[in-house]
PDB file of C-alpha atoms in Angstrom:
ATOM      1  CA  MET A   1     175.965 104.315  55.074  1.00  0.00           C
ATOM      2  CA  PRO A   2     175.692 106.510  58.187  1.00  0.00           C
ATOM      3  CA  SER A   3     173.002 109.174  58.250  1.00  0.00           C
ATOM      4  CA  ASN A   4     173.335 112.675  59.703  1.00  0.00           C
ATOM      5  CA  VAL A   5     175.473 113.026  62.833  1.00  0.00           C
ATOM      6  CA  ILE A   6     173.322 114.229  65.737  1.00  0.00           C
ATOM      7  CA  ARG A   7     175.760 113.794  68.666  1.00  0.00           C
ATOM      8  CA  SER A   8     179.527 113.449  68.933  1.00  0.00           C
ATOM      9  CA  VAL A   9     182.212 112.972  71.562  1.00  0.00           C
ATOM     10  CA  VAL A  10     185.889 113.650  70.879  1.00  0.00           C
ATOM     11  CA  ILE A  11     188.371 111.666  72.978  1.00  0.00           C
ATOM     12  CA  PRO A  12     192.181 111.453  72.662  1.00  0.00           C
ATOM     13  CA  GLU A  13     191.835 108.015  71.033  1.00  0.00           C
ATOM     14  CA  GLY A  14     189.395 109.157  68.309  1.00  0.00           C
ATOM     15  CA  ILE A  15     185.827 110.354  67.757  1.00  0.00           C
ATOM     16  CA  ILE A  16     182.457 108.815  68.568  1.00  0.00           C
ATOM     17  CA  THR A  17     179.466 109.836  66.484  1.00  0.00           C
ATOM     18  CA  ALA A  18     175.772 109.071  66.957  1.00  0.00           C
ATOM     19  CA  HIS A  19     173.637 109.206  63.833  1.00  0.00           C
ATOM     20  CA  ALA A  20     169.946 109.848  63.184  1.00  0.00           C
ATOM     21  CA  ASN A  21     169.506 106.229  62.010  1.00  0.00           C
ATOM     22  CA  ARG A  22     170.471 104.873  65.526  1.00  0.00           C
ATOM     23  CA  LEU A  23     174.026 103.980  64.466  1.00  0.00           C
ATOM     24  CA  VAL A  24     176.885 104.841  66.861  1.00  0.00           C
ATOM     25  CA  VAL A  25     180.425 104.710  65.431  1.00  0.00           C
ATOM     26  CA  PHE A  26     183.793 104.882  67.199  1.00  0.00           C
ATOM     27  CA  THR A  27     186.477 105.937  64.711  1.00  0.00           C
ATOM     28  CA  PRO A  28     189.907 105.596  66.326  1.00  0.00           C
ATOM     29  CA  ASN A  29     192.873 107.730  65.298  1.00  0.00           C
ATOM     30  CA  GLY A  30     194.416 104.577  63.864  1.00  0.00           C
ATOM     31  CA  GLY A  31     192.782 101.261  63.033  1.00  0.00           C
ATOM     32  CA  ALA A  32     189.324 100.090  62.073  1.00  0.00           C
ATOM     33  CA  ALA A  33     186.085 101.735  63.157  1.00  0.00           C
ATOM     34  CA  HIS A  34     183.678  99.914  65.508  1.00  0.00           C
ATOM     35  CA  GLN A  35     179.930 100.453  65.449  1.00  0.00           C
ATOM     36  CA  ILE A  36     176.658  99.430  67.047  1.00  0.00           C
ATOM     37  CA  VAL A  37     173.015 100.030  66.143  1.00  0.00           C
ATOM     38  CA  LEU A  38     170.938 101.042  69.161  1.00  0.00           C
ATOM     39  CA  PRO A  39     167.212 100.377  69.668  1.00  0.00           C
ATOM     40  CA  ASP A  40     166.528 104.138  69.681  1.00  0.00           C
ATOM     41  CA  VAL A  41     168.170 107.439  68.703  1.00  0.00           C
ATOM     42  CA  ALA A  42     170.883 108.805  71.040  1.00  0.00           C
ATOM     43  CA  THR A  43     170.010 112.034  72.849  1.00  0.00           C
ATOM     44  CA  SER A  44     173.111 112.357  75.072  1.00  0.00           C
ATOM     45  CA  MET A  45     176.577 110.804  75.319  1.00  0.00           C
ATOM     46  CA  LEU A  46     179.413 110.819  77.844  1.00  0.00           C
ATOM     47  CA  ALA A  47     182.789 109.057  77.615  1.00  0.00           C
ATOM     48  CA  LEU A  48     184.257 107.763  80.893  1.00  0.00           C
ATOM     49  CA  ILE A  49     187.978 107.608  81.680  1.00  0.00           C
ATOM     50  CA  GLY A  50     189.228 104.306  83.098  1.00  0.00           C
ATOM     51  CA  PRO A  51     192.107 103.453  85.443  1.00  0.00           C
ATOM     52  CA  GLN A  52     194.668 103.641  82.611  1.00  0.00           C
ATOM     53  CA  GLN A  53     193.601 107.255  81.897  1.00  0.00           C
ATOM     54  CA  ARG A  54     191.947 106.268  78.614  1.00  0.00           C
ATOM     55  CA  ALA A  55     188.288 106.400  77.665  1.00  0.00           C
ATOM     56  CA  ASN A  56     187.038 102.867  78.293  1.00  0.00           C
ATOM     57  CA  ARG A  57     183.252 103.248  78.525  1.00  0.00           C
ATOM     58  CA  LEU A  58     180.575 105.259  76.780  1.00  0.00           C
ATOM     59  CA  LEU A  59     177.243 106.262  78.293  1.00  0.00           C
ATOM     60  CA  ILE A  60     174.427 106.847  75.836  1.00  0.00           C
ATOM     61  CA  GLY A  61     171.030 108.208  76.805  1.00  0.00           C
ATOM     62  CA  ASP A  62     168.311 107.773  74.228  1.00  0.00           C
ATOM     63  CA  ARG A  63     164.942 109.072  73.127  1.00  0.00           C
ATOM     64  CA  SER A  64     163.054 106.195  74.790  1.00  0.00           C
ATOM     65  CA  GLY A  65     164.471 106.952  78.264  1.00  0.00           C
ATOM     66  CA  ALA A  66     167.140 104.249  78.369  1.00  0.00           C
ATOM     67  CA  LEU A  67     170.760 104.612  79.466  1.00  0.00           C
ATOM     68  CA  ARG A  68     173.188 102.223  77.794  1.00  0.00           C
ATOM     69  CA  VAL A  69     176.772 101.567  78.883  1.00  0.00           C
ATOM     70  CA  LEU A  70     179.153 100.470  76.102  1.00  0.00           C
ATOM     71  CA  MET A  71     182.740  99.226  76.327  1.00  0.00           C
ATOM     72  CA  LEU A  72     185.268 101.193  74.285  1.00  0.00           C
ATOM     73  CA  PRO A  73     186.801 100.675  71.784  1.00  0.00           C
ATOM     74  CA  GLN A  74     184.815  97.512  70.882  1.00  0.00           C
ATOM     75  CA  MET A  75     181.384  99.154  71.340  1.00  0.00           C
ATOM     76  CA  ASP A  76     180.092  96.078  73.212  1.00  0.00           C
ATOM     77  CA  LEU A  77     176.919  96.644  75.237  1.00  0.00           C
ATOM     78  CA  LEU A  78     177.679  96.193  78.969  1.00  0.00           C
ATOM     79  CA  SER A  79     174.348  97.181  80.524  1.00  0.00           C
ATOM     80  CA  THR A  80     171.048  98.952  79.957  1.00  0.00           C
ATOM     81  CA  HIS A  81     169.078 100.946  82.532  1.00  0.00           C
ATOM     82  CA  GLU A  82     165.452 101.911  81.822  1.00  0.00           C
ATOM     83  CA  LEU A  83     164.973 105.397  83.328  1.00  0.00           C
ATOM     84  CA  GLY A  84     161.449 106.219  82.203  1.00  0.00           C
ATOM     85  CA  ASP A  85     159.590 106.972  79.013  1.00  0.00           C
ATOM     86  CA  VAL A  86     161.047 110.425  78.262  1.00  0.00           C
ATOM     87  CA  PRO A  87     164.367 111.274  76.568  1.00  0.00           C
ATOM     88  CA  VAL A  88     167.609 111.315  78.555  1.00  0.00           C
ATOM     89  CA  THR A  89     168.960 114.842  78.013  1.00  0.00           C
ATOM     90  CA  ALA A  90     172.039 115.046  80.289  1.00  0.00           C
ATOM     91  CA  LEU A  91     174.601 112.676  81.800  1.00  0.00           C
ATOM     92  CA  GLU A  92     177.296 112.990  84.467  1.00  0.00           C
ATOM     93  CA  SER A  93     179.544 110.655  86.450  1.00  0.00           C
ATOM     94  CA  GLN A  94     180.915 111.032  89.953  1.00  0.00           C
ATOM     95  CA  PRO A  95     183.478 108.795  91.701  1.00  0.00           C
ATOM     96  CA  ASN A  96     181.928 107.163  94.766  1.00  0.00           C
ATOM     97  CA  GLY A  97     184.629 105.235  96.631  1.00  0.00           C
ATOM     98  CA  ASP A  98     185.588 102.256  94.493  1.00  0.00           C
ATOM     99  CA  SER A  99     182.540 102.616  92.238  1.00  0.00           C
ATOM    100  CA  LEU A 100     181.197 105.243  89.888  1.00  0.00           C
ATOM    101  CA  ARG A 101     177.881 106.996  90.455  1.00  0.00           C
ATOM    102  CA  LEU A 102     176.043 107.950  87.275  1.00  0.00           C
ATOM    103  CA  VAL A 103     173.555 110.808  87.165  1.00  0.00           C
ATOM    104  CA  ALA A 104     170.986 111.277  84.405  1.00  0.00           C
ATOM    105  CA  GLY A 105     168.713 114.210  83.652  1.00  0.00           C
ATOM    106  CA  LEU A 106     165.498 113.741  81.719  1.00  0.00           C
ATOM    107  CA  GLN A 107     163.476 115.973  79.447  1.00  0.00           C
ATOM    108  CA  ASN A 108     160.711 116.141  82.089  1.00  0.00           C
ATOM    109  CA  GLY A 109     163.128 117.653  84.676  1.00  0.00           C
ATOM    110  CA  GLN A 110     163.718 114.499  86.667  1.00  0.00           C
ATOM    111  CA  VAL A 111     167.252 113.844  87.980  1.00  0.00           C
ATOM    112  CA  LEU A 112     168.193 110.236  88.761  1.00  0.00           C
ATOM    113  CA  SER A 113     171.133 108.324  90.209  1.00  0.00           C
ATOM    114  CA  VAL A 114     171.894 105.208  88.161  1.00  0.00           C
ATOM    115  CA  GLY A 115     174.134 102.213  88.706  1.00  0.00           C
ATOM    116  CA  ASP A 116     174.624  98.660  89.833  1.00  0.00           C
ATOM    117  CA  ASP A 117     175.279  99.839  93.416  1.00  0.00           C
ATOM    118  CA  VAL A 118     171.973 101.796  93.498  1.00  0.00           C
ATOM    119  CA  PRO A 119     169.018  99.842  94.969  1.00  0.00           C
ATOM    120  CA  GLY A 120     166.862  98.797  92.017  1.00  0.00           C
ATOM    121  CA  GLY A 121     169.458 100.239  89.616  1.00  0.00           C
ATOM    122  CA  VAL A 122     167.731 103.649  89.431  1.00  0.00           C
ATOM    123  CA  LEU A 123     167.021 106.106  92.249  1.00  0.00           C
ATOM    124  CA  PRO A 124     165.007 109.305  91.641  1.00  0.00           C
ATOM    125  CA  LEU A 125     166.816 112.206  93.340  1.00  0.00           C
ATOM    126  CA  PHE A 126     164.650 115.255  92.606  1.00  0.00           C
ATOM    127  CA  ARG A 127     162.854 117.167  89.856  1.00  0.00           C
ATOM    128  CA  VAL A 128     163.435 120.642  88.444  1.00  0.00           C
ATOM    129  CA  ASP A 129     161.171 122.811  86.303  1.00  0.00           C
ATOM    130  CA  GLY A 130     161.947 122.185  82.655  1.00  0.00           C
ATOM    131  CA  PRO A 131     164.151 119.868  80.617  1.00  0.00           C
ATOM    132  CA  VAL A 132     167.587 119.165  82.108  1.00  0.00           C
ATOM    133  CA  SER A 133     170.201 120.435  79.650  1.00  0.00           C
ATOM    134  CA  LEU A 134     173.376 119.902  81.711  1.00  0.00           C
ATOM    135  CA  ILE A 135     174.445 118.228  84.964  1.00  0.00           C
ATOM    136  CA  ARG A 136     177.799 118.745  86.702  1.00  0.00           C
ATOM    137  CA  CYS A 137     179.029 117.390  90.028  1.00  0.00           C
ATOM    138  CA  VAL A 138     180.991 120.130  91.806  1.00  0.00           C
ATOM    139  CA  ASP A 139     182.296 119.745  95.363  1.00  0.00           C
ATOM    140  CA  GLY A 140     179.764 117.015  96.126  1.00  0.00           C
ATOM    141  CA  GLN A 141     176.842 119.074  94.866  1.00  0.00           C
ATOM    142  CA  LEU A 142     174.774 118.742  91.704  1.00  0.00           C
ATOM    143  CA  HIS A 143     174.641 121.731  89.374  1.00  0.00           C
ATOM    144  CA  VAL A 144     171.625 121.197  87.127  1.00  0.00           C
ATOM    145  CA  ASN A 145     170.958 123.531  84.214  1.00  0.00           C
ATOM    146  CA  CYS A 146     167.570 123.957  82.591  1.00  0.00           C
ATOM    147  CA  GLY A 147     168.356 126.265  79.707  1.00  0.00           C
ATOM    148  CA  TRP A 148     169.689 129.475  81.293  1.00  0.00           C
ATOM    149  CA  GLU A 149     168.580 128.558  84.814  1.00  0.00           C
ATOM    150  CA  ARG A 150     171.013 126.781  87.170  1.00  0.00           C
ATOM    151  CA  HIS A 151     169.862 124.817  90.201  1.00  0.00           C
ATOM    152  CA  ILE A 152     172.466 123.829  92.787  1.00  0.00           C
ATOM    153  CA  ARG A 153     171.269 120.934  94.912  1.00  0.00           C
ATOM    154  CA  HIS A 154     172.472 118.397  97.430  1.00  0.00           C
ATOM    155  CA  TRP A 155     172.112 114.764  96.362  1.00  0.00           C
ATOM    156  CA  ASN A 156     168.896 114.531  98.416  1.00  0.00           C
ATOM    157  CA  GLY A 157     167.369 117.396  96.385  1.00  0.00           C
ATOM    158  CA  ASP A 158     167.698 120.139  99.018  1.00  0.00           C
ATOM    159  CA  HIS A 159     168.594 123.543  97.583  1.00  0.00           C
ATOM    160  CA  VAL A 160     172.168 124.728  98.124  1.00  0.00           C
ATOM    161  CA  SER A 161     171.399 128.081  96.566  1.00  0.00           C
ATOM    162  CA  SER A 162     168.512 129.593  94.704  1.00  0.00           C
ATOM    163  CA  SER A 163     168.233 129.390  90.948  1.00  0.00           C
ATOM    164  CA  ARG A 164     169.813 132.228  89.041  1.00  0.00           C
ATOM    165  CA  PRO A 165     170.141 133.000  85.355  1.00  0.00           C
ATOM    166  CA  LEU A 166     173.525 132.057  83.871  1.00  0.00           C
ATOM    167  CA  ARG A 167     173.649 135.252  81.821  1.00  0.00           C
ATOM    168  CA  GLN A 168     174.077 137.265  85.015  1.00  0.00           C
ATOM    169  CA  SER A 169     177.693 138.474  85.090  1.00  0.00           C
ATOM    170  CA  SER A 170     179.721 137.244  88.025  1.00  0.00           C
ATOM    171  CA  LEU A 171     182.180 140.093  87.408  1.00  0.00           C
ATOM    172  CA  THR A 172     179.584 142.747  88.211  1.00  0.00           C
ATOM    173  CA  GLU A 173     178.689 140.920  91.424  1.00  0.00           C
ATOM    174  CA  ALA A 174     182.289 140.437  92.580  1.00  0.00           C
ATOM    175  CA  THR A 175     183.904 143.730  91.534  1.00  0.00           C
ATOM    176  CA  PRO A 176     183.516 146.504  94.129  1.00  0.00           C
ATOM    177  CA  ALA A 177     182.726 150.015  92.907  1.00  0.00           C
ATOM    178  CA  PRO A 178     185.745 152.346  92.769  1.00  0.00           C
ATOM    179  CA  ALA A 179     186.069 154.617  95.804  1.00  0.00           C
TER     180      ALA A 179
END
């Protein structure tokens, strides 16, 4: 019996849940559920859309610092990348020509590029102060959130803009005072 749900991803084809007992279950809208037991507890998940515009892969970061790639809907393990010994806290994907570049953020602030086309499978990009809570690729730049702080960086780690709190209202900055 599954334990408490600690992570979930909703996709058009169904729902994927990660449980505290290391079980990950894909429950499709119709048909039988598929599941896998991982070596460690999931800390982040990201579903990837394939060429037929359906979710066909699932990225799972775990507490031990591993990134696992599963095939959907079967939940077969395709590959494992060891990223370090701290939890994976954020995941993102970015098309890179004919391949897909994966980006992982760790609890220690490290940001890494991951994939079969990366030399050694894992390439450290840069480090930020604090645990990475979110990564987004926007216009070829990495937006990395550490709680309320956002860091916008180039892939080589150079700053695009300085960190600023997210709670700062963009409306007050953009709206001119009435004349």
